PDB file of C-alpha atoms in Angstrom:
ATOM      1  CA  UNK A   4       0.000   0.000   0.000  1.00  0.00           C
ATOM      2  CA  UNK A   5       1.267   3.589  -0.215  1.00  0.00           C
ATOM      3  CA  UNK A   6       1.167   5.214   2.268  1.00  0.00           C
ATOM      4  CA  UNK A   7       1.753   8.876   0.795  1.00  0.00           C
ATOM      5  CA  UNK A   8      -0.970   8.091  -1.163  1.00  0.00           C
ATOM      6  CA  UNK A   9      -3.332   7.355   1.270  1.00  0.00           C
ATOM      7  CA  UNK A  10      -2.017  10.592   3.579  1.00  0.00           C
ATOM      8  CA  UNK A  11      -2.776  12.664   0.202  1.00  0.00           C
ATOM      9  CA  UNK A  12      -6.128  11.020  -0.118  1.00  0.00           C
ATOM     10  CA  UNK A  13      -7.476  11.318   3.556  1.00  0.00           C
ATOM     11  CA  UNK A  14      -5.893  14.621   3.863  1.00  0.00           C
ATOM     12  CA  UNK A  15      -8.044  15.914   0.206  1.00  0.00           C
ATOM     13  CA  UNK A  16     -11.165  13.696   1.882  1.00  0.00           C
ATOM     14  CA  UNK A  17     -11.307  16.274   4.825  1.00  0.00           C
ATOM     15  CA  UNK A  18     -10.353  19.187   3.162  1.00  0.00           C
ATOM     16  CA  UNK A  19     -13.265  18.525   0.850  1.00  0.00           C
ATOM     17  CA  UNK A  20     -15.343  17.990   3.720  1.00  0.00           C
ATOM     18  CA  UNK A  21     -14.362  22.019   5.316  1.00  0.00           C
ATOM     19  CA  UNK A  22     -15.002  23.213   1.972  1.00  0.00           C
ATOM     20  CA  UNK A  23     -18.615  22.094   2.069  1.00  0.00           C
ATOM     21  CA  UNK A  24     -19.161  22.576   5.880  1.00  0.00           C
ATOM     22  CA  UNK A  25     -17.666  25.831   5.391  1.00  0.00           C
ATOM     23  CA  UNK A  26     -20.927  26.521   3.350  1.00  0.00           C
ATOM     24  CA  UNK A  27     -23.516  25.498   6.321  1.00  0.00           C
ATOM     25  CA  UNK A  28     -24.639  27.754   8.926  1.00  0.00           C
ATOM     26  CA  UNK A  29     -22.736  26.139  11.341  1.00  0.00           C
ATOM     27  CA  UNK A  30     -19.961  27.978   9.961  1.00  0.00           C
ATOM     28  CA  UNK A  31     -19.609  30.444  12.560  1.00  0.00           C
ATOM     29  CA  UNK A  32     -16.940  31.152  15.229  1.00  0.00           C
ATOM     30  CA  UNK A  33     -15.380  27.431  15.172  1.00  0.00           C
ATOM     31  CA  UNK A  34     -12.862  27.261  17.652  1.00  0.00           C
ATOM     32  CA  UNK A  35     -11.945  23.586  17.245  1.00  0.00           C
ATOM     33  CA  UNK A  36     -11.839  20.671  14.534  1.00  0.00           C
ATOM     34  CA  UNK A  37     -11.130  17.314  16.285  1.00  0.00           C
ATOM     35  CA  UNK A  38     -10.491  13.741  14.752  1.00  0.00           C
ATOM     36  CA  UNK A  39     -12.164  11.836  17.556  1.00  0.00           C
ATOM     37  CA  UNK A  40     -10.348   7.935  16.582  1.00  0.00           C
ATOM     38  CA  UNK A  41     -10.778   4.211  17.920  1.00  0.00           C
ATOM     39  CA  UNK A  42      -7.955   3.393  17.223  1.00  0.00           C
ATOM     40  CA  UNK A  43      -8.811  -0.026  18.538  1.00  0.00           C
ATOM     41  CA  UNK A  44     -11.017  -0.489  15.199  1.00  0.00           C
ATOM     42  CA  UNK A  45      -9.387   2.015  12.758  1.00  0.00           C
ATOM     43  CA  UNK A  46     -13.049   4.431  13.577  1.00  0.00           C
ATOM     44  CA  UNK A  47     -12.193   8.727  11.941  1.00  0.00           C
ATOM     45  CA  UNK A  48     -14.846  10.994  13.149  1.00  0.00           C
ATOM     46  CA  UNK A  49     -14.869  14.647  12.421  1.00  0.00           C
ATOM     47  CA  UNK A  50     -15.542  16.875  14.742  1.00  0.00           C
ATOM     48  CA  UNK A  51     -16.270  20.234  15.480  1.00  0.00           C
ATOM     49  CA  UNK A  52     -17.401  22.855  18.141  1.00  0.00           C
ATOM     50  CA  UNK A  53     -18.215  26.875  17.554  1.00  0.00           C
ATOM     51  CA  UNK A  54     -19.254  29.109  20.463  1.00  0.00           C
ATOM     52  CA  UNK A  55     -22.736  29.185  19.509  1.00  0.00           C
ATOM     53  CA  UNK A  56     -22.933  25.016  20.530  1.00  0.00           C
ATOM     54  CA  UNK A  57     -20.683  25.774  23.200  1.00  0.00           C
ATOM     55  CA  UNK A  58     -23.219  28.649  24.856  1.00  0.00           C
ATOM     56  CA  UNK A  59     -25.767  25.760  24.076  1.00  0.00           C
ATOM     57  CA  UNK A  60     -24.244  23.191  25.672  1.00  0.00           C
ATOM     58  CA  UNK A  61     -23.335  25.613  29.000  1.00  0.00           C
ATOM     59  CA  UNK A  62     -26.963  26.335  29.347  1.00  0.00           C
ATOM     60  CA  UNK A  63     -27.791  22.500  29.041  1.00  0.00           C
ATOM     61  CA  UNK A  64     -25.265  21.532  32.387  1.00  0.00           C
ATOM     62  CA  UNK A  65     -26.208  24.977  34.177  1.00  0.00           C
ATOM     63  CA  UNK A  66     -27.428  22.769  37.108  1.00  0.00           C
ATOM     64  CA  UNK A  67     -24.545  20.555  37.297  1.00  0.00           C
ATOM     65  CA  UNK A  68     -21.261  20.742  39.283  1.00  0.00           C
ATOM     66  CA  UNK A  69     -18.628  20.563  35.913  1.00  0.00           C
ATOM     67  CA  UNK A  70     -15.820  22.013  34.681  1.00  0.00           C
ATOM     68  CA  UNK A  71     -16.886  24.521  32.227  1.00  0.00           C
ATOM     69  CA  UNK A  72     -13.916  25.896  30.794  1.00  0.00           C
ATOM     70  CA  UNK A  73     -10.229  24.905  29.238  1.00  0.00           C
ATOM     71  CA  UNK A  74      -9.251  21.423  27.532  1.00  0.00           C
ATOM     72  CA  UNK A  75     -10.363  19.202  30.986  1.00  0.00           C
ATOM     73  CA  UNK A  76     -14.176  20.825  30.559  1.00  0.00           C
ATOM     74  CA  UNK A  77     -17.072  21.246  28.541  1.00  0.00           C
ATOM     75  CA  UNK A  78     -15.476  23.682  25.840  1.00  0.00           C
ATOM     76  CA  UNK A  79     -13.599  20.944  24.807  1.00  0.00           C
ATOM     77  CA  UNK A  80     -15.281  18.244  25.420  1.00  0.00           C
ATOM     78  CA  UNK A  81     -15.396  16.027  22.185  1.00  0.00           C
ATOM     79  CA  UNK A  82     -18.399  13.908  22.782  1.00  0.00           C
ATOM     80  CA  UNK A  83     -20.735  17.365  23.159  1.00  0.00           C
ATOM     81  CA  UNK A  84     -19.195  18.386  19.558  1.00  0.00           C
ATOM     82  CA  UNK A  85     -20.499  18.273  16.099  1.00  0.00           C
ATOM     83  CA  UNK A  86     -19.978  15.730  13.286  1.00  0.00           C
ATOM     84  CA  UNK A  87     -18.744  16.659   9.633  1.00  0.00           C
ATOM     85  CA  UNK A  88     -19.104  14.648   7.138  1.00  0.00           C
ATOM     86  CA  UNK A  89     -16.548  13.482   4.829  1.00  0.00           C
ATOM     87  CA  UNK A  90     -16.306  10.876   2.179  1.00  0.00           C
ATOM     88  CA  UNK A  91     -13.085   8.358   1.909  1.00  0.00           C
ATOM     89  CA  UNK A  92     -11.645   7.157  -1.335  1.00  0.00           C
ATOM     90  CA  UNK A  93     -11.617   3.937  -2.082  1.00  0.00           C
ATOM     91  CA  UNK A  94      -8.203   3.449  -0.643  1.00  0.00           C
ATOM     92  CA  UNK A  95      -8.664   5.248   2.622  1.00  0.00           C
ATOM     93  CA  UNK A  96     -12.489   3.295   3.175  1.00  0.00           C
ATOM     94  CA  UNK A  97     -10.123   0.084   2.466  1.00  0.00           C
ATOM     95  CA  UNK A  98      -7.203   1.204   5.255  1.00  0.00           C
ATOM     96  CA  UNK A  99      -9.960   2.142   8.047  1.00  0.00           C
ATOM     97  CA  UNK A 100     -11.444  -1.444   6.818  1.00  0.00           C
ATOM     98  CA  UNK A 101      -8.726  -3.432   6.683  1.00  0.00           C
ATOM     99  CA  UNK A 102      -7.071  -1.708  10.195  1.00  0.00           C
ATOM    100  CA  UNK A 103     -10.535  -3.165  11.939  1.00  0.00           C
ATOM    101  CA  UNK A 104     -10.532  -6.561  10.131  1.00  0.00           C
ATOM    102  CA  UNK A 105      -6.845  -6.680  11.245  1.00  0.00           C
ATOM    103  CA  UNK A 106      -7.642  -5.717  15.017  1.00  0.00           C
ATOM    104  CA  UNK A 107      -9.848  -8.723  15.237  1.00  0.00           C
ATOM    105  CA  UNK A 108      -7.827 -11.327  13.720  1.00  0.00           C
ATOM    106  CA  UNK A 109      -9.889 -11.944  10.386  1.00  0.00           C
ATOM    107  CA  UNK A 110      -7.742 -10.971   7.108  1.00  0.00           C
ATOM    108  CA  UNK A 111      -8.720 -10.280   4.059  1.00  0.00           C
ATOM    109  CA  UNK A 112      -7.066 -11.969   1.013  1.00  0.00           C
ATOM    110  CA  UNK A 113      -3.755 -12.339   1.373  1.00  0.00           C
ATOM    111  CA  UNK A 114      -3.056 -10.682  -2.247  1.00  0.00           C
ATOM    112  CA  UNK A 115      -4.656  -7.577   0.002  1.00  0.00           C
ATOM    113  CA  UNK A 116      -2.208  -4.536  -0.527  1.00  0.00           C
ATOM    114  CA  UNK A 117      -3.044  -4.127   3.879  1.00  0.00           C
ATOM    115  CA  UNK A 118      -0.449  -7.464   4.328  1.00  0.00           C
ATOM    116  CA  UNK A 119       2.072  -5.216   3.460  1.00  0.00           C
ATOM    117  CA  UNK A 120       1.972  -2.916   6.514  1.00  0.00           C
ATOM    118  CA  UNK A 121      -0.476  -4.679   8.485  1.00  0.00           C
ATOM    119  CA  UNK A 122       2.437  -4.711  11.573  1.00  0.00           C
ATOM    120  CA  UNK A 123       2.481  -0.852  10.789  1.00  0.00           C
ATOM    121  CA  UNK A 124      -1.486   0.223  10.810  1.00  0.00           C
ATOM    122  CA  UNK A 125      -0.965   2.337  14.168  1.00  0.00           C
ATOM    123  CA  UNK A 126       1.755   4.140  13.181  1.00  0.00           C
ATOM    124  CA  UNK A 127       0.342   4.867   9.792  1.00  0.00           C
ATOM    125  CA  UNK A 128      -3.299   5.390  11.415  1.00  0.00           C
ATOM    126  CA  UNK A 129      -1.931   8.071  13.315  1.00  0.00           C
ATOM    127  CA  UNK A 130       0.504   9.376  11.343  1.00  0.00           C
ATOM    128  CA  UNK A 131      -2.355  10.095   8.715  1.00  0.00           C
ATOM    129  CA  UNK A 132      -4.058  11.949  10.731  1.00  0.00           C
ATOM    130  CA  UNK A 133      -1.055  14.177  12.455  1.00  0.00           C
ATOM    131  CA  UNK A 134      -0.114  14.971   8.328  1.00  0.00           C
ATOM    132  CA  UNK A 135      -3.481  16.281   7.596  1.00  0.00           C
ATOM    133  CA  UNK A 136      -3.651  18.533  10.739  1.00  0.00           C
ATOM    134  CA  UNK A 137      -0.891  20.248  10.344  1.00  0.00           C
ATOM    135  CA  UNK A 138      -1.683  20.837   6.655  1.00  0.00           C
ATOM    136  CA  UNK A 139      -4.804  22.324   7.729  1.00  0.00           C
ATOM    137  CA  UNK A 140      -3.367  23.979  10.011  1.00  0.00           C
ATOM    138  CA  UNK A 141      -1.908  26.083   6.973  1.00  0.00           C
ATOM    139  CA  UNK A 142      -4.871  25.832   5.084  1.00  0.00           C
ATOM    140  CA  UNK A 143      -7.682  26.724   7.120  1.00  0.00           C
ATOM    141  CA  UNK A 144      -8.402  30.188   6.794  1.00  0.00           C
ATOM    142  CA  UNK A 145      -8.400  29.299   3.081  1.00  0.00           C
ATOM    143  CA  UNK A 146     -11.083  26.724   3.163  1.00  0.00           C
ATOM    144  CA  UNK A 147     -13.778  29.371   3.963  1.00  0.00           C
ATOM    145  CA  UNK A 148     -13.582  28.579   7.581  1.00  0.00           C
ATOM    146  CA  UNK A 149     -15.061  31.068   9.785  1.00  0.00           C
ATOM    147  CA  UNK A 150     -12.668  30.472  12.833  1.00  0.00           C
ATOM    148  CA  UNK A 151     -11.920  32.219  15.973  1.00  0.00           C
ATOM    149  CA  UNK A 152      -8.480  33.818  16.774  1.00  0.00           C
ATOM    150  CA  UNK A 153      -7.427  30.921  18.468  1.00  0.00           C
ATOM    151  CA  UNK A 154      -8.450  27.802  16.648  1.00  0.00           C
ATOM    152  CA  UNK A 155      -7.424  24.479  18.138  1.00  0.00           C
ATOM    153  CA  UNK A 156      -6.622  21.212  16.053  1.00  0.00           C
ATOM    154  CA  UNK A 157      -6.505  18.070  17.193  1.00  0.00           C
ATOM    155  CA  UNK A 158      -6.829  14.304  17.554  1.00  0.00           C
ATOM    156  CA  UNK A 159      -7.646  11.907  20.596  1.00  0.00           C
ATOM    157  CA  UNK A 160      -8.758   8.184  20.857  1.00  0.00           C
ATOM    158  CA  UNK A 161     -11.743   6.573  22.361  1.00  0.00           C
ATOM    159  CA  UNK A 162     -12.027   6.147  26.110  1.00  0.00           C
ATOM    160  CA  UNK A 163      -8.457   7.192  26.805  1.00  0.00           C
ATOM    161  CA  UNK A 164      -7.582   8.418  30.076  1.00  0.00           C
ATOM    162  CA  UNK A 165      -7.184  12.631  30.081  1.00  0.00           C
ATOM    163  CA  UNK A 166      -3.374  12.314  30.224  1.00  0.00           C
ATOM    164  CA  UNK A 167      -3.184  10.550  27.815  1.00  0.00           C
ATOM    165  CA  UNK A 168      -5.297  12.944  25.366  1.00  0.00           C
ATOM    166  CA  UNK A 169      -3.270  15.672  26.558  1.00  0.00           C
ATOM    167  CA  UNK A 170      -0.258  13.925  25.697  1.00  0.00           C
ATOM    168  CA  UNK A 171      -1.227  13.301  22.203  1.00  0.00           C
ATOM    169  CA  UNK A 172      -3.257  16.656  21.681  1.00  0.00           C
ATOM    170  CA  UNK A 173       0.148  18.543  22.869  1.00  0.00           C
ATOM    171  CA  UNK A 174       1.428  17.371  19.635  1.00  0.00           C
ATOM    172  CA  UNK A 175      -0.278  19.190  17.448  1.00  0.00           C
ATOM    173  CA  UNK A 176      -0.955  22.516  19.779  1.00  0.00           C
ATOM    174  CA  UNK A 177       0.915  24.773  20.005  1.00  0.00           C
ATOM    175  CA  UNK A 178       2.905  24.872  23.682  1.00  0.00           C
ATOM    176  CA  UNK A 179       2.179  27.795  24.979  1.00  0.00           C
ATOM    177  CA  UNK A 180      -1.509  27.300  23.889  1.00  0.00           C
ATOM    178  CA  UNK A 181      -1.827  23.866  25.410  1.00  0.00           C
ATOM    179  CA  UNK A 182      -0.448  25.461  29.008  1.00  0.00           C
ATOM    180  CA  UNK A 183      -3.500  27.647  28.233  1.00  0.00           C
ATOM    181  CA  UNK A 184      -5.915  25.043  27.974  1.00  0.00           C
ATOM    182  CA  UNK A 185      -4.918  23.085  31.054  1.00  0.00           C
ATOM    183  CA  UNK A 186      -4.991  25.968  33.556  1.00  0.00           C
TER     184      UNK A 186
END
């Protein structure tokens, strides 16, 4: 399989996917664009929160005792986000496949191009993903994204503990930004 290939074609997938979102009325003061992963199954949502769900989602846990602020609270709180929708290739649909199929122990053919670098699908999973973030980081403002000043881009995996997300979201934060958040 190659690889570059399939980082060129998930990286035009979500680009393609901004382009049309930027188009939606949701398209208003996004602050952050998450790929919320299993990595356990090979599972890429896209994610993403604006103030206007934010102020929503405040007013919905006004009674209860939470964090409401910073990465550890609600404003960043993946599961309350948004989804966008974006459409794989044929290649990238087979990788996410073929990275579950592998997880459980059932192969496909072994002519499958996913033999290859099926001791590698982690790595290459999340090294995907890193790619097309910091491209976008680049690229946002010209995708028609309304953002705020300080838009946040990230990626974090299923059920993981909050160290552990702020271990892998500090790679793709900037540092200063991230000491932000966590205050």
């Amino acid at each position: 399989m190659d690889t570059k290939q399939l980082q060129k074609e998930f990286h035009e997938c979500i680009k393609k996917a901004l382009i049309t979102f930027s188009q939606t009325e949701e398209n208003k003061d996004v602050y952050a664009l998450v790929f919320d992963c299993d990595s356990d199954v090979g599972m890429i949502s896209f994610r993403y929160n604006n103030l206007t769900r934010f102020e929503n989602t405040k007013r919905e846990y006004a009674d209860d005792d939470m964090v409401i602020y910073g990465l550890h609270g609600l404003e960043y709180s993946v599961g309350e986000f948004g989804f966008i929708d974006f459409q794989k290739t044929d290649l990238v649909a087979h990788f996410t496949a073929s990275y579950y199929y592998h997880r459980i122990g059932d192969y496909f053919r072994e002519d499958e191009p996913i033999e290859e670098i099926k001791d590698d699908f982690e790595d290459i999973f999340w090294h995907m993903i890193e790619d097309t973030i910091q491209q976008l980081q680049s690229e946002i403002h010209t995708l028609g994204i309304h953002t705020t000043k300080d838009i946040v881009m990230f990626y974090c995996d299923h059920d993981q503990s909050q160290e552990a997300r702020d271990v892998m979201i500090a790679k793709t934060v900037d540092a200063a930004f991230m000491k932000k958040l966590i205050e």
